[in-house]
C-alpha positions in Angstrom: -1.6 -10.3 18.1 -2.6 -13.9 18.2 -3.9 -15.8 15.2 -7.1 -17.8 15.2 -7.2 -21.1 17.1 -10.1 -23.2 16.3 -10.2 -27.0 15.0 -11.4 -27.3 11.5 -14.8 -28.4 11.0 -16.5 -29.3 7.6 -18.2 -26.2 6.0 -20.2 -26.2 2.8 -19.3 -23.8 -0.2 -21.5 -24.5 -3.4 -21.7 -28.1 -2.4 -18.4 -28.8 -0.9 -16.4 -28.6 2.3 -14.1 -25.7 2.6 -10.5 -26.9 2.8 -9.2 -24.6 5.8 -6.0 -24.6 7.8 -6.4 -26.5 11.2 -7.0 -23.4 13.2 -10.0 -22.4 11.3 -13.6 -23.6 11.2 -16.6 -22.1 8.9 -20.2 -21.9 8.8 -22.5 -20.6 6.2 -24.5 -17.5 6.4 -27.5 -16.4 4.5 -27.1 -13.7 1.9 -23.6 -12.3 1.4 -23.8 -9.1 3.4 -25.3 -10.9 6.4 -22.0 -12.5 6.9 -20.5 -9.8 9.1 -23.5 -9.4 11.2 -23.8 -13.0 11.9 -20.0 -13.3 12.7 -20.4 -10.3 15.2 -23.4 -12.1 16.7 -21.6 -15.3 17.5 -18.2 -13.7 18.3 -16.4 -14.6 21.6 -13.0 -15.8 22.7 -14.1 -19.4 22.1 -15.3 -18.5 18.6 -11.9 -17.2 17.4 -11.0 -18.8 14.0 -14.7 -19.0 12.8 -15.3 -17.9 9.4 -18.8 -17.0 8.3 -19.4 -16.9 4.8 -22.2 -16.1 2.4 -20.8 -16.6 -1.0 -23.6 -16.6 -3.2 -25.2 -13.7 -5.2 -23.9 -10.4 -6.5 -22.0 -9.5 -3.3 -20.4 -12.4 -1.8 -18.9 -12.0 1.8 -17.1 -13.5 4.6 -16.0 -12.7 8.1 -13.4 -14.1 10.7 -13.7 -14.1 14.4 -10.2 -12.9 15.9 -8.8 -13.2 19.6 -6.8 -10.2 20.3 -4.3 -10.0 23.1 -3.7 -6.5 23.4 -5.6 -3.4 23.9 -7.9 -2.1 21.2 -5.8 0.8 20.2 -3.1 -1.5 18.9 -5.2 -4.7 18.3 -7.0 -2.7 15.7 -4.0 -3.1 13.6 -5.2 -6.6 12.9 -7.4 -4.9 10.1 -4.2 -4.4 8.0 -3.2 -8.2 8.5 -6.7 -9.0 7.1 -6.4 -6.6 4.2 -2.7 -8.0 3.3 -4.2 -11.4 3.5 -7.1 -10.7 1.3 -5.2 -8.8 -1.2 -2.7 -11.8 -1.6 -5.7 -14.3 -1.6 -7.5 -12.2 -4.5 -4.4 -11.6 -6.3 -3.4 -15.3 -6.5 -6.9 -15.9 -8.5 -6.7 -12.8 -10.5 -6.2 -12.5 -14.4 -2.5 -11.7 -15.0 -0.8 -8.3 -15.1 -3.3 -6.3 -13.0 -2.8 -5.6 -9.3 -4.9 -5.7 -6.4 -4.6 -2.2 -4.7 -6.0 -0.4 -1.4 -7.2 2.9 -1.1 -6.9 4.0 2.4 -8.0 2.3 4.8 -10.6 -0.1 3.5 -11.4 -0.3 -0.1 -10.1 -3.0 -2.2 -9.3 -2.1 -5.8 -8.6 -4.1 -9.1 -7.7 -2.7 -12.3 -7.9 1.0 -10.6 -11.6 0.4 -9.7 -13.2 -0.6 -6.6 -14.2 -4.2 -6.4 -14.9 -4.5 -2.6 -14.1 -3.6 0.7 -13.3 -4.7 4.2 -14.4 -3.7 7.8 -13.5 -4.4 11.3 -16.0 -4.7 14.4 -15.1 -4.9 17.9 -17.3 -4.9 21.4 -19.3 -1.7 21.4 -18.3 -0.6 24.9 -14.5 -1.5 24.7 -12.3 1.1 25.6 -9.1 1.9 23.7 -6.8 0.8 26.5 -8.9 -2.3 27.2 -8.3 -5.7 25.3 -11.4 -6.6 23.4 -12.8 -10.0 23.8 -13.1 -10.5 20.1 -12.6 -8.7 16.6 -14.4 -9.4 13.5 -12.6 -8.7 10.0 -14.9 -9.1 7.2 -14.7 -8.6 3.3 -17.5 -8.0 0.8 -16.8 -8.2 -3.0 -18.8 -7.2 -6.0 -19.0 -10.2 -8.0 -21.5 -8.8 -10.6 -22.9 -5.4 -11.5 -25.7 -6.8 -13.8 -28.3 -5.5 -11.5 -27.0 -2.0 -11.4 -27.5 -1.3 -15.3 -25.1 0.0 -17.8 -21.3 -0.5 -16.2 -20.6 2.9 -17.7 -22.9 4.6 -15.3 -20.6 3.3 -12.3 -17.0 3.7 -13.6 -15.5 3.9 -10.0 -16.3 0.2 -9.4 -15.8 -3.0 -11.2 -16.6 -6.6 -10.6 -15.3 -10.1 -10.5 -17.4 -10.8 -13.6 -16.2 -7.6 -15.4 -12.4 -8.2 -14.8 -12.7 -11.8 -16.1 -11.9 -13.6 -12.7 -12.6 -17.4 -13.5 -13.6 -18.7 -10.0 -16.3 -21.1 -10.3 -16.1 -22.0 -6.7 -15.9 -18.6 -4.5 -15.0 -20.9 -1.6 -11.2 -21.1 -2.8 -11.0 -17.2 -2.0 -11.8 -18.0 1.7 -9.5 -20.9 1.6 -6.7 -18.8 0.3 -7.4 -16.0 2.5 -7.2 -18.1 5.8 -3.8 -19.4 4.6 -2.5 -15.8 3.9 -4.0 -14.4 7.3 -1.8 -17.0 9.0 1.3 -16.0 7.1 0.4 -12.3 7.9 0.3 -12.8 11.6 3.5 -14.9 11.4 5.2 -11.9 9.5 3.7 -9.7 12.4 4.9 -11.9 15.2 8.2 -12.9 13.7 9.4 -9.7 12.0 7.6 -7.0 14.0 4.5 -5.0 12.7 6.7 -2.7 10.8 7.1 -5.5 8.3 3.4 -6.1 8.0 2.8 -2.3 7.7 5.4 -2.2 4.7 3.2 -5.0 2.9 0.1 -3.0 3.3 1.8 0.1 2.3 3.0 -1.7 -0.9 -0.6 -2.1 -2.0 -1.6 1.4 -1.4 -3.0 3.6 -4.3 -0.5 6.6 -4.3 -1.5 9.9 -2.8 -2.8 12.4 -5.7 0.0 14.8 -4.7 2.5 11.9 -5.5 3.9 12.3 -1.8 5.5 9.3 -0.3 3.2 7.4 2.0 3.7 4.7 4.7 1.8 3.0 7.5 3.9 3.6 10.8 3.8 1.3 14.0 0.6 2.8 15.2 -1.2 1.6 12.1 -1.8 5.2 11.0 -1.1 6.6 7.5 1.6 9.0 7.2 1.8 11.2 4.0 4.8 13.4 3.6 3.5 17.1 3.7 6.1 19.9 4.4 3.1 22.3 5.3 2.1 19.9 8.1 4.0 19.9 11.6 6.5 17.1 11.5 6.5 17.1 7.7 3.8 14.6 7.4 0.0 14.3 7.6 -1.4 11.6 9.9 -4.7 9.8 8.7 -5.8 7.8 11.8 -6.7 4.1 11.4 -9.3 4.3 14.1 -11.0 7.2 12.6 -10.8 5.6 9.0 -12.5 2.4 10.4 -15.3 4.2 12.0 -17.5 4.3 8.9 -16.7 1.9 5.9 -15.9 4.3 3.0 -17.2 1.5 0.4 -20.5 0.6 2.1 -23.9 2.0 1.4 -25.5 2.0 4.8 -29.0 2.3 3.2 -28.7 -0.8 1.2 -25.9 -2.9 3.0 -24.0 -3.4 -0.3 -21.0 -1.7 -1.8 -21.4 1.7 -3.2 -21.4 1.9 -6.8 
């Protein structure tokens, strides 16, 4: 998987230019949940490295255009690189002694509650054995739940506000993500996908059964289960990304 390859352009986040690595550029979208759709609209090989961001409001979001160089069946594993990168970025700005975790495959948890999620898009008619012209990885966070009423009514989710994240400028999360994404791809290219898969697995919420879990070389999740053929249950990454587990399709916002 190639990393992004674009020159850095000035992009504004809350009144300042984002400080991105030289292979990235950024443009501002409208409302947060629109970042994913806008990135998909402009996605092309030439747009690789472009980050579209909508960081205001209760549900800030950003999306990055990637340029894969392998068939969709394996290129889809870039989603895991994005998750690892954002997990590290969020953790770097988090209050101490509380970990960022993942619920397979796409939910982002903090302090054992869902604080956002990620998704992956590719050209609609791309076959599994064809190399997609582009991929779009995006993240949406819950910054505040004030609009949803009493937090006690939505205990499965939390927010940056509730957890005490002191991020006056949300652009720093995008800047950190871009740098950690480069590191994730360097790990993949230098040490093999297995090393990246282990980083993702390290963030996973344990199975309810307590059985060991790991992501294998295909990007699928394996959970040890003596009742299954081969001794493990396989959860497909492709199937898991077909519909975001954390997204309410009626509102375009994270489920609460």
